[in-house]
mmCIF file of C-alpha atoms and ligand atoms in Angstrom:
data_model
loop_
_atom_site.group_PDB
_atom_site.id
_atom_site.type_symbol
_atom_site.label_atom_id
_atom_site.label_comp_id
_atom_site.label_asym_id
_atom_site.label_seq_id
_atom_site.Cartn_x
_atom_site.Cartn_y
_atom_site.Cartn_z
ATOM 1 C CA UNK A 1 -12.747 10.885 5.734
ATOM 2 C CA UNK A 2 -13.371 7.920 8.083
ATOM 3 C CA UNK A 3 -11.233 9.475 10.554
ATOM 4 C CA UNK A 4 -13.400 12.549 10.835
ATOM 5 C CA UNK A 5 -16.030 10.609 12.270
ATOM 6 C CA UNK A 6 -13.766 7.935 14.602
ATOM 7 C CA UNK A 7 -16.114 6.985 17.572
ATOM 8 C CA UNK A 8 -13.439 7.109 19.806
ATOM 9 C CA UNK A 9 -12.029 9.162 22.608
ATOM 10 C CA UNK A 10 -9.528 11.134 21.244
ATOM 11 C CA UNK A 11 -7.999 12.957 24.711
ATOM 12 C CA UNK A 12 -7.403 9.529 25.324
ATOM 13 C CA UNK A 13 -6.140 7.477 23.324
ATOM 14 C CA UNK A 14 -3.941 9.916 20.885
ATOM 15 C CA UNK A 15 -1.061 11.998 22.162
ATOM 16 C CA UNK A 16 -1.201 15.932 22.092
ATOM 17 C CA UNK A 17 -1.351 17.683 18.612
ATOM 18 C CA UNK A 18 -2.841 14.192 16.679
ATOM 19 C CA UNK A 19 -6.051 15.775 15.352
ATOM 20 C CA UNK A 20 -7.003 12.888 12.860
ATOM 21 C CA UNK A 21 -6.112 9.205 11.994
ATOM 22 C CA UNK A 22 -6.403 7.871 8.901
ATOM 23 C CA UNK A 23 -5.899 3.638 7.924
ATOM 24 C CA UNK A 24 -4.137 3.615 4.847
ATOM 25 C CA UNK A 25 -3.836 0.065 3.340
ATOM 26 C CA UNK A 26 -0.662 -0.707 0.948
ATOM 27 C CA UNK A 27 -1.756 -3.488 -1.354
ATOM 28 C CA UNK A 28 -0.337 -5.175 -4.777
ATOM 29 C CA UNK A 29 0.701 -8.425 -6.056
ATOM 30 C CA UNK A 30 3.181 -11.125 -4.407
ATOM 31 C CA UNK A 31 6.664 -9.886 -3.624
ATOM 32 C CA UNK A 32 5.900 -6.327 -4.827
ATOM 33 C CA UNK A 33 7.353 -4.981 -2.291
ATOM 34 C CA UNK A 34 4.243 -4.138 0.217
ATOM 35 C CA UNK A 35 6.244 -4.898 3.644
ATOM 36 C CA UNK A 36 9.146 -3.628 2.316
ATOM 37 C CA UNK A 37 7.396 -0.080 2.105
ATOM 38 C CA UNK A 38 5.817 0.039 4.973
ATOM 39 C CA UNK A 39 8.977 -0.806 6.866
ATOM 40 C CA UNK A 40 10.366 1.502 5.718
ATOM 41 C CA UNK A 41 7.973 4.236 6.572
ATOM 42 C CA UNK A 42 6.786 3.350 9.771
ATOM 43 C CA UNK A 43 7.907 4.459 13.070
ATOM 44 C CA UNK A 44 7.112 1.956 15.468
ATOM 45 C CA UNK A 45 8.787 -1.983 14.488
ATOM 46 C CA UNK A 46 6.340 -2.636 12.019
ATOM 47 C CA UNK A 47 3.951 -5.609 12.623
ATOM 48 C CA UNK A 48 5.427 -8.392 10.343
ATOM 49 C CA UNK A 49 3.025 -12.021 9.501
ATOM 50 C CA UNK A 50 5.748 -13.489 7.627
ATOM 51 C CA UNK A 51 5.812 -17.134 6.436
ATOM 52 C CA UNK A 52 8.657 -19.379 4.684
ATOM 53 C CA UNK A 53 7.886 -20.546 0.719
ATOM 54 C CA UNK A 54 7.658 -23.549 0.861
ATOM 55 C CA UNK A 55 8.223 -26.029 -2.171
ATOM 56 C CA UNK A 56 4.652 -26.215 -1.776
ATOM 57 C CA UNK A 57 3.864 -22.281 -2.289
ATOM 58 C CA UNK A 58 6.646 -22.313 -5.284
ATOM 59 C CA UNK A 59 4.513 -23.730 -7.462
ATOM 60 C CA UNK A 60 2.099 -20.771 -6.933
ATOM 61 C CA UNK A 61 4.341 -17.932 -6.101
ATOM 62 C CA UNK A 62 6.113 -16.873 -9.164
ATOM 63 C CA UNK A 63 9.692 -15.672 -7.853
ATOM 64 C CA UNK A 64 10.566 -13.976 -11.386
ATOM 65 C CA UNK A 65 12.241 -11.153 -10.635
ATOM 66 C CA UNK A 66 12.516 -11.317 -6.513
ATOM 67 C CA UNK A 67 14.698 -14.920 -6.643
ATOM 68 C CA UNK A 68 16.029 -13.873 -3.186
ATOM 69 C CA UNK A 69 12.496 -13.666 -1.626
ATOM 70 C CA UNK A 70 12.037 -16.560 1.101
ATOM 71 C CA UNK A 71 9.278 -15.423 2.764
ATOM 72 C CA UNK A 72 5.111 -13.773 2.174
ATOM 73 C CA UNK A 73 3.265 -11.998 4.050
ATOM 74 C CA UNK A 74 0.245 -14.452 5.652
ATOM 75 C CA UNK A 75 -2.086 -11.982 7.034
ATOM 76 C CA UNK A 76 -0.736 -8.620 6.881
ATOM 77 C CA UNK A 77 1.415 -5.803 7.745
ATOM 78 C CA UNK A 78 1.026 -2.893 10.128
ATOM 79 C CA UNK A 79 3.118 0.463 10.244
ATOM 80 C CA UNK A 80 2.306 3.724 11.832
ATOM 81 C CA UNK A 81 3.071 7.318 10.327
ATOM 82 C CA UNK A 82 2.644 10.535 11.717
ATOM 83 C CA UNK A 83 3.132 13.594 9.482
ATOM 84 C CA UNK A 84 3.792 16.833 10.586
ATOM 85 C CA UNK A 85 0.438 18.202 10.516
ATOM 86 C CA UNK A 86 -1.199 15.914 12.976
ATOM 87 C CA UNK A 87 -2.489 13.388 11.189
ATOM 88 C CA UNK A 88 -1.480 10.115 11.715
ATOM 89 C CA UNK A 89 -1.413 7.319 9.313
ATOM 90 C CA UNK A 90 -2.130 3.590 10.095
ATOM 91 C CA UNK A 91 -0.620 1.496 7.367
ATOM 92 C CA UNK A 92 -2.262 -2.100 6.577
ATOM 93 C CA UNK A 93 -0.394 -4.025 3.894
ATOM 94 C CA UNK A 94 -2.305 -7.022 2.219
ATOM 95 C CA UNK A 95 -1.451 -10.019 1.263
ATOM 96 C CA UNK A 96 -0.508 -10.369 -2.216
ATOM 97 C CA UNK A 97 -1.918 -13.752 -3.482
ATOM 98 C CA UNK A 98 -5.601 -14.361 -4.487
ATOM 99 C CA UNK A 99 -5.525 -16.989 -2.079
ATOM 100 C CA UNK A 100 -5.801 -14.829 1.075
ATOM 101 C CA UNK A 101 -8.800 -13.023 -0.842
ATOM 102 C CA UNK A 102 -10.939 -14.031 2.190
ATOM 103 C CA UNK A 103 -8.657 -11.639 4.737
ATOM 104 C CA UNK A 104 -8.961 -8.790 2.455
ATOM 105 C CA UNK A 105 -12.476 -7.638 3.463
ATOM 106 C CA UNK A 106 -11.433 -7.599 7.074
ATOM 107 C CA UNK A 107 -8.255 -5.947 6.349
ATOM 108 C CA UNK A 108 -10.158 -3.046 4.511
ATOM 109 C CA UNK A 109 -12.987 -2.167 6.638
ATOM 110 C CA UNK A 110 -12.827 1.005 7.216
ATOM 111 C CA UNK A 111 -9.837 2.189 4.772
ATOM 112 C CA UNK A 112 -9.982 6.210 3.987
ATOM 113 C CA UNK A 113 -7.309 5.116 0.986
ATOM 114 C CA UNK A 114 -5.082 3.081 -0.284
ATOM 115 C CA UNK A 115 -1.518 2.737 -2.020
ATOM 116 C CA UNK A 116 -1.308 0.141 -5.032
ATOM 117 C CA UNK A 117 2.460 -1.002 -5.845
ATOM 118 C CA UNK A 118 3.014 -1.724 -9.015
ATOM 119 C CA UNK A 119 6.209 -3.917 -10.844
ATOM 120 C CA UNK A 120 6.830 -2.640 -14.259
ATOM 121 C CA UNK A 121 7.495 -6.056 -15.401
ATOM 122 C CA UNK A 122 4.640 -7.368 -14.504
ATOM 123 C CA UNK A 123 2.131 -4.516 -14.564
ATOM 124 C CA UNK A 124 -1.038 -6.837 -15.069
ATOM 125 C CA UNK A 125 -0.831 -8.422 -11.780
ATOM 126 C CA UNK A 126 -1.697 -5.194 -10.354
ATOM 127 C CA UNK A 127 -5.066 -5.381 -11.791
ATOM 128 C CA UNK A 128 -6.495 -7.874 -8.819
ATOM 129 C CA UNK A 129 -6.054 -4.823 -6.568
ATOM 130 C CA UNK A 130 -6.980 -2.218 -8.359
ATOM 131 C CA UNK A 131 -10.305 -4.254 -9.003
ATOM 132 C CA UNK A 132 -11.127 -4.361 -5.378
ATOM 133 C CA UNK A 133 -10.413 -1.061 -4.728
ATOM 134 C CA UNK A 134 -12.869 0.127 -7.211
ATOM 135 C CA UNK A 135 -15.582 -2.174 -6.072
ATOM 136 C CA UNK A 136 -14.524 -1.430 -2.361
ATOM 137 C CA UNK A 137 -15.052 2.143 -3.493
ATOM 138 C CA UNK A 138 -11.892 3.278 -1.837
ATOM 139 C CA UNK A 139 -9.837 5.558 -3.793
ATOM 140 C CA UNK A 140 -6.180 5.150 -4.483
ATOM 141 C CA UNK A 141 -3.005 6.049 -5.533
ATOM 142 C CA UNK A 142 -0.607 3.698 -7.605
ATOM 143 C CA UNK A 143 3.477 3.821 -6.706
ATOM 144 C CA UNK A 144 5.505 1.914 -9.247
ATOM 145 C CA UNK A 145 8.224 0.020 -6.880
ATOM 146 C CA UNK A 146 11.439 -0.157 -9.305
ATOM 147 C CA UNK A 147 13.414 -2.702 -9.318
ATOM 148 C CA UNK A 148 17.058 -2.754 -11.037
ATOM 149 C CA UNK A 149 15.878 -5.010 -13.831
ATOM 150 C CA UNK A 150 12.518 -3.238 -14.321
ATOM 151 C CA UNK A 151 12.036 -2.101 -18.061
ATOM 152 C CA UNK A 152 11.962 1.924 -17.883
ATOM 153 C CA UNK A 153 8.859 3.252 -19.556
ATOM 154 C CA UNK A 154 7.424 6.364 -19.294
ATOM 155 C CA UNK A 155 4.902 7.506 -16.942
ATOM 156 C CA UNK A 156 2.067 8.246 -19.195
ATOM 157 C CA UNK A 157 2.634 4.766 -20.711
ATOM 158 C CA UNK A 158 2.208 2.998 -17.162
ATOM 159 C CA UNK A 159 -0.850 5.123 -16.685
ATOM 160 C CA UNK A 160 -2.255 4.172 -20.382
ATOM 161 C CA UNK A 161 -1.080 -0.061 -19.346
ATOM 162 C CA UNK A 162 -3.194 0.637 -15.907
ATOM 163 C CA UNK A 163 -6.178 2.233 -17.443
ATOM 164 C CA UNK A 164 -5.595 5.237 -14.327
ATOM 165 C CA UNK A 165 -8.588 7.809 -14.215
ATOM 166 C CA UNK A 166 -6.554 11.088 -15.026
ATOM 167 C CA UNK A 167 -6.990 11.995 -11.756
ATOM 168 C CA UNK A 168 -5.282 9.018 -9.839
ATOM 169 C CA UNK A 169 -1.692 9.718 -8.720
ATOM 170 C CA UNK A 170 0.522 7.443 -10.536
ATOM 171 C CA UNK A 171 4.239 7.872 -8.902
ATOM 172 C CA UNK A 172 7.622 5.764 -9.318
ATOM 173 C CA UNK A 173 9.237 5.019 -6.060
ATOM 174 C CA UNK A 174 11.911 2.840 -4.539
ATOM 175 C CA UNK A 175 9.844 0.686 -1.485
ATOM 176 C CA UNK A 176 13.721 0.498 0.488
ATOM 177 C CA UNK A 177 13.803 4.524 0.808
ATOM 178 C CA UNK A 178 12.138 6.286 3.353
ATOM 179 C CA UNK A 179 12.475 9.563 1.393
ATOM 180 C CA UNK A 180 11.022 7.949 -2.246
ATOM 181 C CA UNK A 181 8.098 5.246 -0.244
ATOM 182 C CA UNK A 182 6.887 8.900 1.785
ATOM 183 C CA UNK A 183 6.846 10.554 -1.578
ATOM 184 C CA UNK A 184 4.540 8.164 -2.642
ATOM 185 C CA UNK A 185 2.672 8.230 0.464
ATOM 186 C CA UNK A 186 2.090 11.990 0.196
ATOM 187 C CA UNK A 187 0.818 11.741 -2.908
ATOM 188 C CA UNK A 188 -1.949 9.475 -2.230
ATOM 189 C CA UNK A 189 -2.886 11.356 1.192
ATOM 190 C CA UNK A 190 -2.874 15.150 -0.944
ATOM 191 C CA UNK A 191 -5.323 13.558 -3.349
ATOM 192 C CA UNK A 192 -7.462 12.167 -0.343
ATOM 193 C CA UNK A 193 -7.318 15.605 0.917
ATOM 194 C CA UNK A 194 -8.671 16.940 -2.633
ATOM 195 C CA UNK A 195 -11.790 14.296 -2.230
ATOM 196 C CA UNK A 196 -12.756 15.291 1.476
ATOM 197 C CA UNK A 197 -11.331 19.045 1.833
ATOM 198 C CA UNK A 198 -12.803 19.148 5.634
ATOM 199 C CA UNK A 199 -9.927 17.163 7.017
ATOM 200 C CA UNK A 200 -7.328 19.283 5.753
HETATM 201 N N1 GTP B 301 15.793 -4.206 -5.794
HETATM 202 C C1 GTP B 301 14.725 -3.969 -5.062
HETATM 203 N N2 GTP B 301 14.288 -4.953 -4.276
HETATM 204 C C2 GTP B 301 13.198 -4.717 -3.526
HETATM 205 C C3 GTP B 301 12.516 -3.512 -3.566
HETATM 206 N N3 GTP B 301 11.440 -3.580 -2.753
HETATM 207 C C4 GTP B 301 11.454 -4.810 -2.225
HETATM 208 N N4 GTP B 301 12.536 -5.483 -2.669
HETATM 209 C C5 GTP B 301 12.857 -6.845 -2.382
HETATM 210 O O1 GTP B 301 11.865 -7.577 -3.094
HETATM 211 C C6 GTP B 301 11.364 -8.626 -2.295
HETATM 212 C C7 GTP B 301 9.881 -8.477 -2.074
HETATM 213 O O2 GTP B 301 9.618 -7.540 -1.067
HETATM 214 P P1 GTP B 301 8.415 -7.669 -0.010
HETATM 215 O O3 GTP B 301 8.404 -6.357 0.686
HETATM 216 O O4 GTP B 301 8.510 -8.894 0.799
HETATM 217 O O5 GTP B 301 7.182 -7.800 -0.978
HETATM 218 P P2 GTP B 301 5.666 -8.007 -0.570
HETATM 219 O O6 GTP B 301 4.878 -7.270 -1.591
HETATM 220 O O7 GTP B 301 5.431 -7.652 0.844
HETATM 221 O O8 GTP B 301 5.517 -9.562 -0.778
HETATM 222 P P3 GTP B 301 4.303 -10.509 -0.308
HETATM 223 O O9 GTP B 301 3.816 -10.050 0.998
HETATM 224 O O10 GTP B 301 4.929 -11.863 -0.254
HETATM 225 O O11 GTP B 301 3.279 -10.406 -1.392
HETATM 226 C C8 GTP B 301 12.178 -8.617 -1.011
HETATM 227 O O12 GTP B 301 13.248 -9.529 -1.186
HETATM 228 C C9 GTP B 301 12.704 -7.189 -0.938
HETATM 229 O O13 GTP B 301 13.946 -7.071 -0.285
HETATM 230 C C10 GTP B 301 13.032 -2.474 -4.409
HETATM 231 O O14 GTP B 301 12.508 -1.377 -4.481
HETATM 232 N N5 GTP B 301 14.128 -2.762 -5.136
HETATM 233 MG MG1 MG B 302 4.587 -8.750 2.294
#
């Protein structure tokens, strides 16, 4: 994993009983509810780059389904984790519209995984990321962030509508829980731990 081979001093600059990092980047469409989750996983105040809509970005940013939304994400989002075997998680959330494309190569340089959240009702728009993931080669895990007026399908139907590899850990969460978001989380970091035993 990229942590395994940080070029850093780690007596330094990580505190007694860290034995690996990891950056972790939670990425999706607009208003899918990327700073949301990381919020609510993180344990430091989470780094926020948040931005009014503006009547301008209204006629880009389609507020179906997250009408109370007033803000986006402008650069990104930063969170930090530690689990209770030592390895600590650095959470980078992306902005969700195509038009920040040009920040996403800088905000995944160096990703050991990622977390795509996905909106039942609009499934599709999850596609962007999962595209440049693949062509990033980064692997990832896809949480389903439900919302009250989400439609309700089965799993193995959301997998099918995403075109998942078998293996890819498809799991239904609630981004405002700390408990469901790390659920999520866990899921994704077990299957990096499947890919790259070594760190385990
Ligand atoms: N009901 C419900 N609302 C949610 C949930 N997650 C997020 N929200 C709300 O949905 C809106 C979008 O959440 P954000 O976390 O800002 O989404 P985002 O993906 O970071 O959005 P951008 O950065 O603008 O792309 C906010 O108003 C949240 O309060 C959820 O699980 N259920
Ligand atoms: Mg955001």
């Amino acid at each position: 994993m990229a942590f395994a081979g940080s070029r850093f001093d780690r007596a330094r600059h990580l505190p007694a009983g860290v034995h690996a990092t990891a950056k972790i980047l939670v990425s999706g469409p607009f208003g899918v509810g990327k700073t949301t989750l990381i919020a609510s996983l993180s344990e430091i105040e989470p780094l926020r780059t948040e931005e009014p809509l503006t009547v301008a970005s209204v006629a880009h940013d389609d507020l179906a389904g997250v009408e109370a939304k007033t803000t986006t994400t402008v650069a990104l989002d930063f969170g930090r984790l530690t689990l209770d075997n030592g390895l600590v998680l650095y959470l980078f959330g992306t902005p969700g519209q195509a038009r920040f494309l040009p920040l996403w190569g800088d905000i995944a340089t160096g990703a050991t995984g990622a977390l795509v959240l996905a909106d039942t009702r609009r499934l599709d728009q999850s596609f962007d990321s999962i595209d440049l993931l693949e062509q990033g080669h980064i692997p990832y895990a896809v949480a389903v962030n439900t919302f009250p007026d989400s439609p309700d399908h089965h799993i193995a139907d959301i997998r099918q509508a995403l075109d998942l590899e078998p293996h890819t850990p498809l799991s239904l969460c609630d981004a405002r829980d700390r408990q469901s978001s790390l659920a999520a989380l866990i899921a994704l970091i077990q299957y990096l731990l499947t890919r790259t035993p070594e760190v385990s």
